[in-house]
PDB file of C-alpha atoms in Angstrom:
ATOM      1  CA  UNK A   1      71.865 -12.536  22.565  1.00 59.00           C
ATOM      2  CA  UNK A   2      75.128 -13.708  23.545  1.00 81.00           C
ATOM      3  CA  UNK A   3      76.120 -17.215  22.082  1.00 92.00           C
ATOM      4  CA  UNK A   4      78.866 -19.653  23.042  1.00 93.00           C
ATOM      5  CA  UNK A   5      82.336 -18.123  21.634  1.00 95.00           C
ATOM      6  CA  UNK A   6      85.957 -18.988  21.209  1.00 94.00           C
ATOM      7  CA  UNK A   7      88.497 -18.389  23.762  1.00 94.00           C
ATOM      8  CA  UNK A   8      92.105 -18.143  22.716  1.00 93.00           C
ATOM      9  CA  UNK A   9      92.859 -21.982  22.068  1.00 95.00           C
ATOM     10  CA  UNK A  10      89.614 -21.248  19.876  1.00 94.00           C
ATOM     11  CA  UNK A  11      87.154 -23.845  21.615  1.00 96.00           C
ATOM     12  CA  UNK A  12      83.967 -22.113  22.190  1.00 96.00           C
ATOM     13  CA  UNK A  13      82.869 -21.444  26.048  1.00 97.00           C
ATOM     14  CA  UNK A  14      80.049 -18.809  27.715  1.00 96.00           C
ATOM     15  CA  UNK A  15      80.821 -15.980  27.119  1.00 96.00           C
ATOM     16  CA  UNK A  16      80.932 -14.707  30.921  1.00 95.00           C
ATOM     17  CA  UNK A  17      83.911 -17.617  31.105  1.00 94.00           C
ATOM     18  CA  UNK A  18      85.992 -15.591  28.927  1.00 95.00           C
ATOM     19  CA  UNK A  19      86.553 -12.212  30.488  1.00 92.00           C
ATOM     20  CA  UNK A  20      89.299 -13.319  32.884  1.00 95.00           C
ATOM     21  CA  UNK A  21      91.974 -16.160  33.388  1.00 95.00           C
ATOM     22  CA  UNK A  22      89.826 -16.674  36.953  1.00 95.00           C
ATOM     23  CA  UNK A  23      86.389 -17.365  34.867  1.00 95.00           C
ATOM     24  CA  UNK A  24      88.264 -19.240  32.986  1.00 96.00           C
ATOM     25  CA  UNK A  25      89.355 -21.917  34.824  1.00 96.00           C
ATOM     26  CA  UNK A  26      86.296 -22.121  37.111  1.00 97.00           C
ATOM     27  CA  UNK A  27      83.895 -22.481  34.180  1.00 97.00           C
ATOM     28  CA  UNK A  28      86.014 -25.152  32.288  1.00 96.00           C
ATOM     29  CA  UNK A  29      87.008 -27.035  35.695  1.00 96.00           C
ATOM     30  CA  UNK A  30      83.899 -26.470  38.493  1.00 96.00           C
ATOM     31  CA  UNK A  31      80.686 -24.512  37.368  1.00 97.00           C
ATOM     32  CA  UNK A  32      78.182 -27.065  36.220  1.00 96.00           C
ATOM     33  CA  UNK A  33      80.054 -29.740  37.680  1.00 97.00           C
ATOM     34  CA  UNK A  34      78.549 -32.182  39.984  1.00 97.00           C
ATOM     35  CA  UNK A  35      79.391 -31.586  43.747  1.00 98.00           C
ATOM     36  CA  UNK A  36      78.417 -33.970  46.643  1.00 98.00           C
ATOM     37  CA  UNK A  37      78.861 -33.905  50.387  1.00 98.00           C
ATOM     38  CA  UNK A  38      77.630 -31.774  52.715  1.00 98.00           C
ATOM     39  CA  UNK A  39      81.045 -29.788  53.683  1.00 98.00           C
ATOM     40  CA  UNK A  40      81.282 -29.014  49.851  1.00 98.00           C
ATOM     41  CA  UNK A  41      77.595 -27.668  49.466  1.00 98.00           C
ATOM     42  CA  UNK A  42      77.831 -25.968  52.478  1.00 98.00           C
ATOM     43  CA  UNK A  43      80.533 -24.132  50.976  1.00 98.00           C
ATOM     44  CA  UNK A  44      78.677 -23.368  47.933  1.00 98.00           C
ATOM     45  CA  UNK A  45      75.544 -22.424  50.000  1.00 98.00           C
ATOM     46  CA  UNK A  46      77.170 -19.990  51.659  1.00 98.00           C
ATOM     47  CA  UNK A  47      79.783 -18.397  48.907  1.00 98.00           C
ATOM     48  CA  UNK A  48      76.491 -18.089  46.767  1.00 96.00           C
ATOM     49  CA  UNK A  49      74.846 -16.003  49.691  1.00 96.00           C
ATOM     50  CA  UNK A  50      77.755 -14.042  50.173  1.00 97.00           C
ATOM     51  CA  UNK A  51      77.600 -13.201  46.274  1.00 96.00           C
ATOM     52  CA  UNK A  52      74.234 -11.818  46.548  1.00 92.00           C
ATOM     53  CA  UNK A  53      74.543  -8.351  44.737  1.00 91.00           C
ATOM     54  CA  UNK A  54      77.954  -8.385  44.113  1.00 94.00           C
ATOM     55  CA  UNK A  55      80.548 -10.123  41.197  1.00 94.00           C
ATOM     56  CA  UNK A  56      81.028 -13.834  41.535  1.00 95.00           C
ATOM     57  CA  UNK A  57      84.603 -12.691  40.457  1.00 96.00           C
ATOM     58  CA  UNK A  58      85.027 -11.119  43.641  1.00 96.00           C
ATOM     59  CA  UNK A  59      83.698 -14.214  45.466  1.00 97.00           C
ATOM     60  CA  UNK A  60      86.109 -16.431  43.795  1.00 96.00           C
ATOM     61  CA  UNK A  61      89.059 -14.325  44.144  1.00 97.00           C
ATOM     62  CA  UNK A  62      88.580 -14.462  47.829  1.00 98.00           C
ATOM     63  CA  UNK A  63      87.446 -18.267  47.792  1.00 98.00           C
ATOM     64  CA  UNK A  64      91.059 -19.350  49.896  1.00 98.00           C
ATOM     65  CA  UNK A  65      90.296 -16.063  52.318  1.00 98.00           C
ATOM     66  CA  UNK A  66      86.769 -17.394  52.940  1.00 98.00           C
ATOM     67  CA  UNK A  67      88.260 -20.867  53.537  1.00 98.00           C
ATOM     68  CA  UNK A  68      90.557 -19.918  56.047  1.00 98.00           C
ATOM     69  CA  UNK A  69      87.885 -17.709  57.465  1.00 98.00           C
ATOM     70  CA  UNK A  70      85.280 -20.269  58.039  1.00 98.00           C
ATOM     71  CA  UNK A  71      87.729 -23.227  58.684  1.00 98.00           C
ATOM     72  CA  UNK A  72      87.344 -24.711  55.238  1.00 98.00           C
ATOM     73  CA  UNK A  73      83.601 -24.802  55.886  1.00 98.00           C
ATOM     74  CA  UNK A  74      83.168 -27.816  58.210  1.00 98.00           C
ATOM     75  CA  UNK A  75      79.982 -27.378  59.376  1.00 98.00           C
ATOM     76  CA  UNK A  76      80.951 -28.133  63.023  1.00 98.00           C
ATOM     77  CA  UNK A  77      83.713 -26.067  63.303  1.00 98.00           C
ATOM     78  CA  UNK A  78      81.451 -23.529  61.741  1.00 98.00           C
ATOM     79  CA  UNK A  79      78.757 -24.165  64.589  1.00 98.00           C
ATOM     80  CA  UNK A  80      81.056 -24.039  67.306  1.00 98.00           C
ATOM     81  CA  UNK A  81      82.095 -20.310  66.483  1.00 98.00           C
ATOM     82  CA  UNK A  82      81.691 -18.160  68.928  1.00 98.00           C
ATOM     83  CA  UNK A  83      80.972 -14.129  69.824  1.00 98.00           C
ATOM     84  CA  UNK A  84      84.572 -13.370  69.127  1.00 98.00           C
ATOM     85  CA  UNK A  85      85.043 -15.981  65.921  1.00 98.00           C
ATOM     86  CA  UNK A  86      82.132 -12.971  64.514  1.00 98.00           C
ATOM     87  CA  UNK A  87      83.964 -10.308  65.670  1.00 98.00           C
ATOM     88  CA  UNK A  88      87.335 -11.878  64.007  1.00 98.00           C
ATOM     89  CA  UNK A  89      85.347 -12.581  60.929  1.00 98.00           C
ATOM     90  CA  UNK A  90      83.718  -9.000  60.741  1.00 98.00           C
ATOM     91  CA  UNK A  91      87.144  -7.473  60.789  1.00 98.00           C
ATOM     92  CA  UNK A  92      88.402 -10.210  58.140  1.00 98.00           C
ATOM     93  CA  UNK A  93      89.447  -8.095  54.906  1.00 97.00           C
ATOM     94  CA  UNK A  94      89.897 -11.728  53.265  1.00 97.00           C
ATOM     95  CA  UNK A  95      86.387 -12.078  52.818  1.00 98.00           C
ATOM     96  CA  UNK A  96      82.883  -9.821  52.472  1.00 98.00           C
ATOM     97  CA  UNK A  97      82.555  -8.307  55.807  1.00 97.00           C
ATOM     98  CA  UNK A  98      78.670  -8.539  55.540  1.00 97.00           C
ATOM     99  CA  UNK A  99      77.263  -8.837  59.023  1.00 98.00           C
ATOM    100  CA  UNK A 100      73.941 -10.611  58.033  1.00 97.00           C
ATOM    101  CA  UNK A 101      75.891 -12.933  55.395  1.00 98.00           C
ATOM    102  CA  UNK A 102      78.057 -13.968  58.308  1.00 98.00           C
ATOM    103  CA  UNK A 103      75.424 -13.993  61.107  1.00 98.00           C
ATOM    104  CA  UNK A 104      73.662 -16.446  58.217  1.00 98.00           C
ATOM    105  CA  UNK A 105      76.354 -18.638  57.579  1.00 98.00           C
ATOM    106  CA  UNK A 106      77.081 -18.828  61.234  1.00 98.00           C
ATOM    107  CA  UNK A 107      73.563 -19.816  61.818  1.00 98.00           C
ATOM    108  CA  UNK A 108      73.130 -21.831  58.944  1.00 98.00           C
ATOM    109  CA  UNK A 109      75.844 -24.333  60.247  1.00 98.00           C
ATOM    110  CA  UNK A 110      74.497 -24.429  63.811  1.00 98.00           C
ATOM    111  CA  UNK A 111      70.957 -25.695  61.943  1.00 98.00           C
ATOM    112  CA  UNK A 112      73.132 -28.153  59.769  1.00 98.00           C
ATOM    113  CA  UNK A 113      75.002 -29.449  62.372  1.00 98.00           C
ATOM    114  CA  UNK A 114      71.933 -31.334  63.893  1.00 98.00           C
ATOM    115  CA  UNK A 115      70.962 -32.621  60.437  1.00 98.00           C
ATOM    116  CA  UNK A 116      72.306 -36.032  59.388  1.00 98.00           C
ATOM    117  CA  UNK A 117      74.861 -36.780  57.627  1.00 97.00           C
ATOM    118  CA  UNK A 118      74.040 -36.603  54.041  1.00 98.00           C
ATOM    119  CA  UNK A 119      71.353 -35.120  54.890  1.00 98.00           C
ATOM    120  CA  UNK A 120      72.265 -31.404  52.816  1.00 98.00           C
ATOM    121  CA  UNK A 121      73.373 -33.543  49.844  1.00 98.00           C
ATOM    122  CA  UNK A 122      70.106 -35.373  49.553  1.00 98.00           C
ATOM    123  CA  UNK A 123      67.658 -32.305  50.308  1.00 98.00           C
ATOM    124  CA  UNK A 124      69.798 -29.944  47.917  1.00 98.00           C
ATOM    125  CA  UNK A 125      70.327 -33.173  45.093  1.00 98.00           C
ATOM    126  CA  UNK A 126      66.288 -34.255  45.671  1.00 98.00           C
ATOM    127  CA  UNK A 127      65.711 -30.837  43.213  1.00 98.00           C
ATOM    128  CA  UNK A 128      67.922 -31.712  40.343  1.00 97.00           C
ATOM    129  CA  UNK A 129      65.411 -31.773  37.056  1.00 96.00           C
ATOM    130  CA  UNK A 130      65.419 -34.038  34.942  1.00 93.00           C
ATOM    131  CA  UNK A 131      68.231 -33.004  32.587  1.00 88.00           C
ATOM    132  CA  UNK A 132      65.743 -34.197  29.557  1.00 87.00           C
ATOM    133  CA  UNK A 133      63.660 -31.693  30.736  1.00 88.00           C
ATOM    134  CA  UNK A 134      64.640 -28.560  29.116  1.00 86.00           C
ATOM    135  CA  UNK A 135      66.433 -27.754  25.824  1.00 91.00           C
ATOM    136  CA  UNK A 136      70.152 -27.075  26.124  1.00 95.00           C
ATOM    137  CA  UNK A 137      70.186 -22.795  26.170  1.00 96.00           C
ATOM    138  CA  UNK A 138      71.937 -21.704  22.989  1.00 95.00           C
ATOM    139  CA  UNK A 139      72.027 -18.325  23.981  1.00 95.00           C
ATOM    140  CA  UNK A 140      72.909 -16.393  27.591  1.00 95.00           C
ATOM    141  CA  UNK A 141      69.129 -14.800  27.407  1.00 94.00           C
ATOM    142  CA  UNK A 142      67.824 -18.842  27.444  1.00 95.00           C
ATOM    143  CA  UNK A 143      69.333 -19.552  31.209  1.00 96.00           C
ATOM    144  CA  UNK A 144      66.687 -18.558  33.401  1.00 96.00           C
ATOM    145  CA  UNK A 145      67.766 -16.561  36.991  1.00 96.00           C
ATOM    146  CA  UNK A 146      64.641 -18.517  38.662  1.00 97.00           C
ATOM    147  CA  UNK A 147      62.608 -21.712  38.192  1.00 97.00           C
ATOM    148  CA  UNK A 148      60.177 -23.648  39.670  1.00 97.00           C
ATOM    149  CA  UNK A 149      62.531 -26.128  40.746  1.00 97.00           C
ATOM    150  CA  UNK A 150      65.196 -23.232  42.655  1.00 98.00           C
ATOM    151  CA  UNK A 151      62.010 -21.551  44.056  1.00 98.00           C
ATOM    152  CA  UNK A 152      60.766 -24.957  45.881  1.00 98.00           C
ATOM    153  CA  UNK A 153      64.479 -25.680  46.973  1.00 98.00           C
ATOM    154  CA  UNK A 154      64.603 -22.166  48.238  1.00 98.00           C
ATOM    155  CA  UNK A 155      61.551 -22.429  50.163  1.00 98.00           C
ATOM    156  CA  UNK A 156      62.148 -25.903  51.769  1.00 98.00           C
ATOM    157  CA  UNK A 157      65.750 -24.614  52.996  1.00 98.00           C
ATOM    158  CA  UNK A 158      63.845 -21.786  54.939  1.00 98.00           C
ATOM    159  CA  UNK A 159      61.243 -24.339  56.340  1.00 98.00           C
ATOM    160  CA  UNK A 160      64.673 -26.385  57.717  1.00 98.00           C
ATOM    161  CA  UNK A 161      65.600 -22.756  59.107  1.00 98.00           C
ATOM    162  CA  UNK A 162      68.413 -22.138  56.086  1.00 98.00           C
ATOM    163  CA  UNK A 163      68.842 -17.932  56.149  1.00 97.00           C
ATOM    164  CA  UNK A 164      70.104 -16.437  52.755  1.00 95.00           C
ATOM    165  CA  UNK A 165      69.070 -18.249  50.026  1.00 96.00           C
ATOM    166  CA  UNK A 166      66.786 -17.115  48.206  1.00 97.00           C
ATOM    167  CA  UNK A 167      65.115 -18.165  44.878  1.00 98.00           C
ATOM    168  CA  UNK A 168      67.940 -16.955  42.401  1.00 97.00           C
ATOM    169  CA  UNK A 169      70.611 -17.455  44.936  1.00 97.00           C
ATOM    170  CA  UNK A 170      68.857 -21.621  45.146  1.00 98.00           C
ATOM    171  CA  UNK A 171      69.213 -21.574  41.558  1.00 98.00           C
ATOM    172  CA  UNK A 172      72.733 -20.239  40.796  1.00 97.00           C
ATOM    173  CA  UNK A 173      73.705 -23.007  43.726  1.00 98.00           C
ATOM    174  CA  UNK A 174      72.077 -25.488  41.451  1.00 98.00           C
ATOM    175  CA  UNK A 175      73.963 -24.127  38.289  1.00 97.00           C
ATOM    176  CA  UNK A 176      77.226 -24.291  40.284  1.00 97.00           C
ATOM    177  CA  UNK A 177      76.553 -27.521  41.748  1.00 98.00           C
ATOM    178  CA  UNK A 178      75.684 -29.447  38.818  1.00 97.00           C
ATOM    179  CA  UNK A 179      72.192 -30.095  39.486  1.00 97.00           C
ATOM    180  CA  UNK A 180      71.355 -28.306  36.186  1.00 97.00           C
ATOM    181  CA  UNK A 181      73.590 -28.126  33.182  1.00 96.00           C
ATOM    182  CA  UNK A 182      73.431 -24.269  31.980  1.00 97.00           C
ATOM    183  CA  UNK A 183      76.653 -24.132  30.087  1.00 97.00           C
ATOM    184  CA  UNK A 184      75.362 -23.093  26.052  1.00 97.00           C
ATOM    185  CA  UNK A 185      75.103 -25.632  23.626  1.00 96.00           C
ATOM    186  CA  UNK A 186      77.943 -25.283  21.651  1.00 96.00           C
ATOM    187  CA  UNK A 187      80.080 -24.714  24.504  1.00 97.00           C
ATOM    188  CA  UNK A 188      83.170 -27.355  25.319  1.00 96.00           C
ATOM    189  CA  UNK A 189      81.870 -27.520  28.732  1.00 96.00           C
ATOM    190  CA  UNK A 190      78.436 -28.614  28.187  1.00 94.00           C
ATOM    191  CA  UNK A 191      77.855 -32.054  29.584  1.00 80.00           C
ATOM    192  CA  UNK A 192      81.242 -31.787  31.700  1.00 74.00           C
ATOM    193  CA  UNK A 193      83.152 -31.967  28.769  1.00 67.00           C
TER     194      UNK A 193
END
C-alpha cells in the first residue's frame, strides 16, 4: 500500500506526484483543485476521455498541443469545426490521433453548445459529495477508480448525449476537478494546501 512520501524539499505528496518534474507540478498546483466554468471543464472532459487507456503523463505533456488543436477548448469554436478541422486534427501529431476521441469531443461541443451557460458547471458540480462523507484515503489502495457518485454523473452526461465518459473516466474528472479531494492524508496537498 503506497502511502504519502517525501519529495526532494522533503514534504510528503502521492506518490504518483513524484515520478516526474511534470507530476509534480500538476499535483501540487491543479489535481484536486477546484475548477469552474464550462470552457475549463470542457477541457477536462475531454483531456480525461482522451486519457482513456493511456498515461495521464502523456496527456499532460501534450496539454498546449491539444489547446492549440481544439482552439483552447471554447466550446463554440469547437462546434463550429468542420469535415476538414477532423481531418487537420486526425493528422495532428500534437495530440492523440484517436478518431472516436475526436469524433467525441467534436460532438460533445456541438451538444454543449445548445446548453446554457453554466449549465456544464452546475450538472458536473451538482455530484460533488459531501467532502464529510468519506475518510481522507491514507493509502493509494483507499482512492476508489468508481463510485456511486461518478457512475450517476456518468450516466446523466450520456442521457444529455455526452460520448466518452464513462464511470472511471466521470470519476477521475471529479478527482481532477476538485469535486472530491483524493490527495492522501498526510500529503501537503490535501485540502489545497
Amino acid at each position: 500500500m503506497s502511502t504519502a512520501r517525501p519529495a526532494a524539499d522533503g514534504r510528503l505528496r502521492c506518490p504518483w506526484g513524484l515520478s516526474t518534474e511534470d507530476y509534480l507540478v500538476y499535483h501540487d498546483t491543479e489535481w484536486g483543485r477546484p475548477v469552474h466554468g464550462d470552457h475549463a471543464l470542457f477541457e477536462r472532459l475531454c483531456l480525461e476521455a482522451f486519457q482513456s487507456g493511456l498515461s495521464w503523463l502523456t496527456i499532460l505533456r501534450r496539454r498546449e498541443g491539444f489547446r492549440s488543436a481544439f482552439a483552447g477548448f471554447d466550446i463554440p469554436a469547437v462546434a463550429r469545426f468542420t469535415d476538414a478541422d477532423r481531418e487537420r486534427l486526425l493528422a495532428d501529431p500534437g495530440i492523440i490521433r484517436n478518431r472516436a476521441k475526436i469524433d467525441a469531443t467534436l460532438a460533445n461541443a456541438k451538444v454543449l453548445a445548445g446548453w446554457e451557460e453554466g449549465e456544464l458547471d452546475a450538472l458536473i458540480w451538482s455530484y460533488a459529495p459531501d467532502p464529510a462523507s468519506r475518510p481522507a484515503p491514507r493509502t493509494l489502495g483507499d482512492v476508489p477508480a468508481v463510485t456511486p457518485g461518478s457512475t450517476a454523473l456518468a450516466k446523466e452526461l450520456k442521457k444529455r448525449s455526452i460520448r466518452f465518459v464513462g464511470p472511471t473516466t466521470a470519476y477521475a474528472l471529479m478527482q481532477a476537478c476538485g469535486l472530491v479531494d483524493d490527495h492522501l492524508a498526510d500529503c501537503v496537498a490535501r485540502g489545497g494546501g
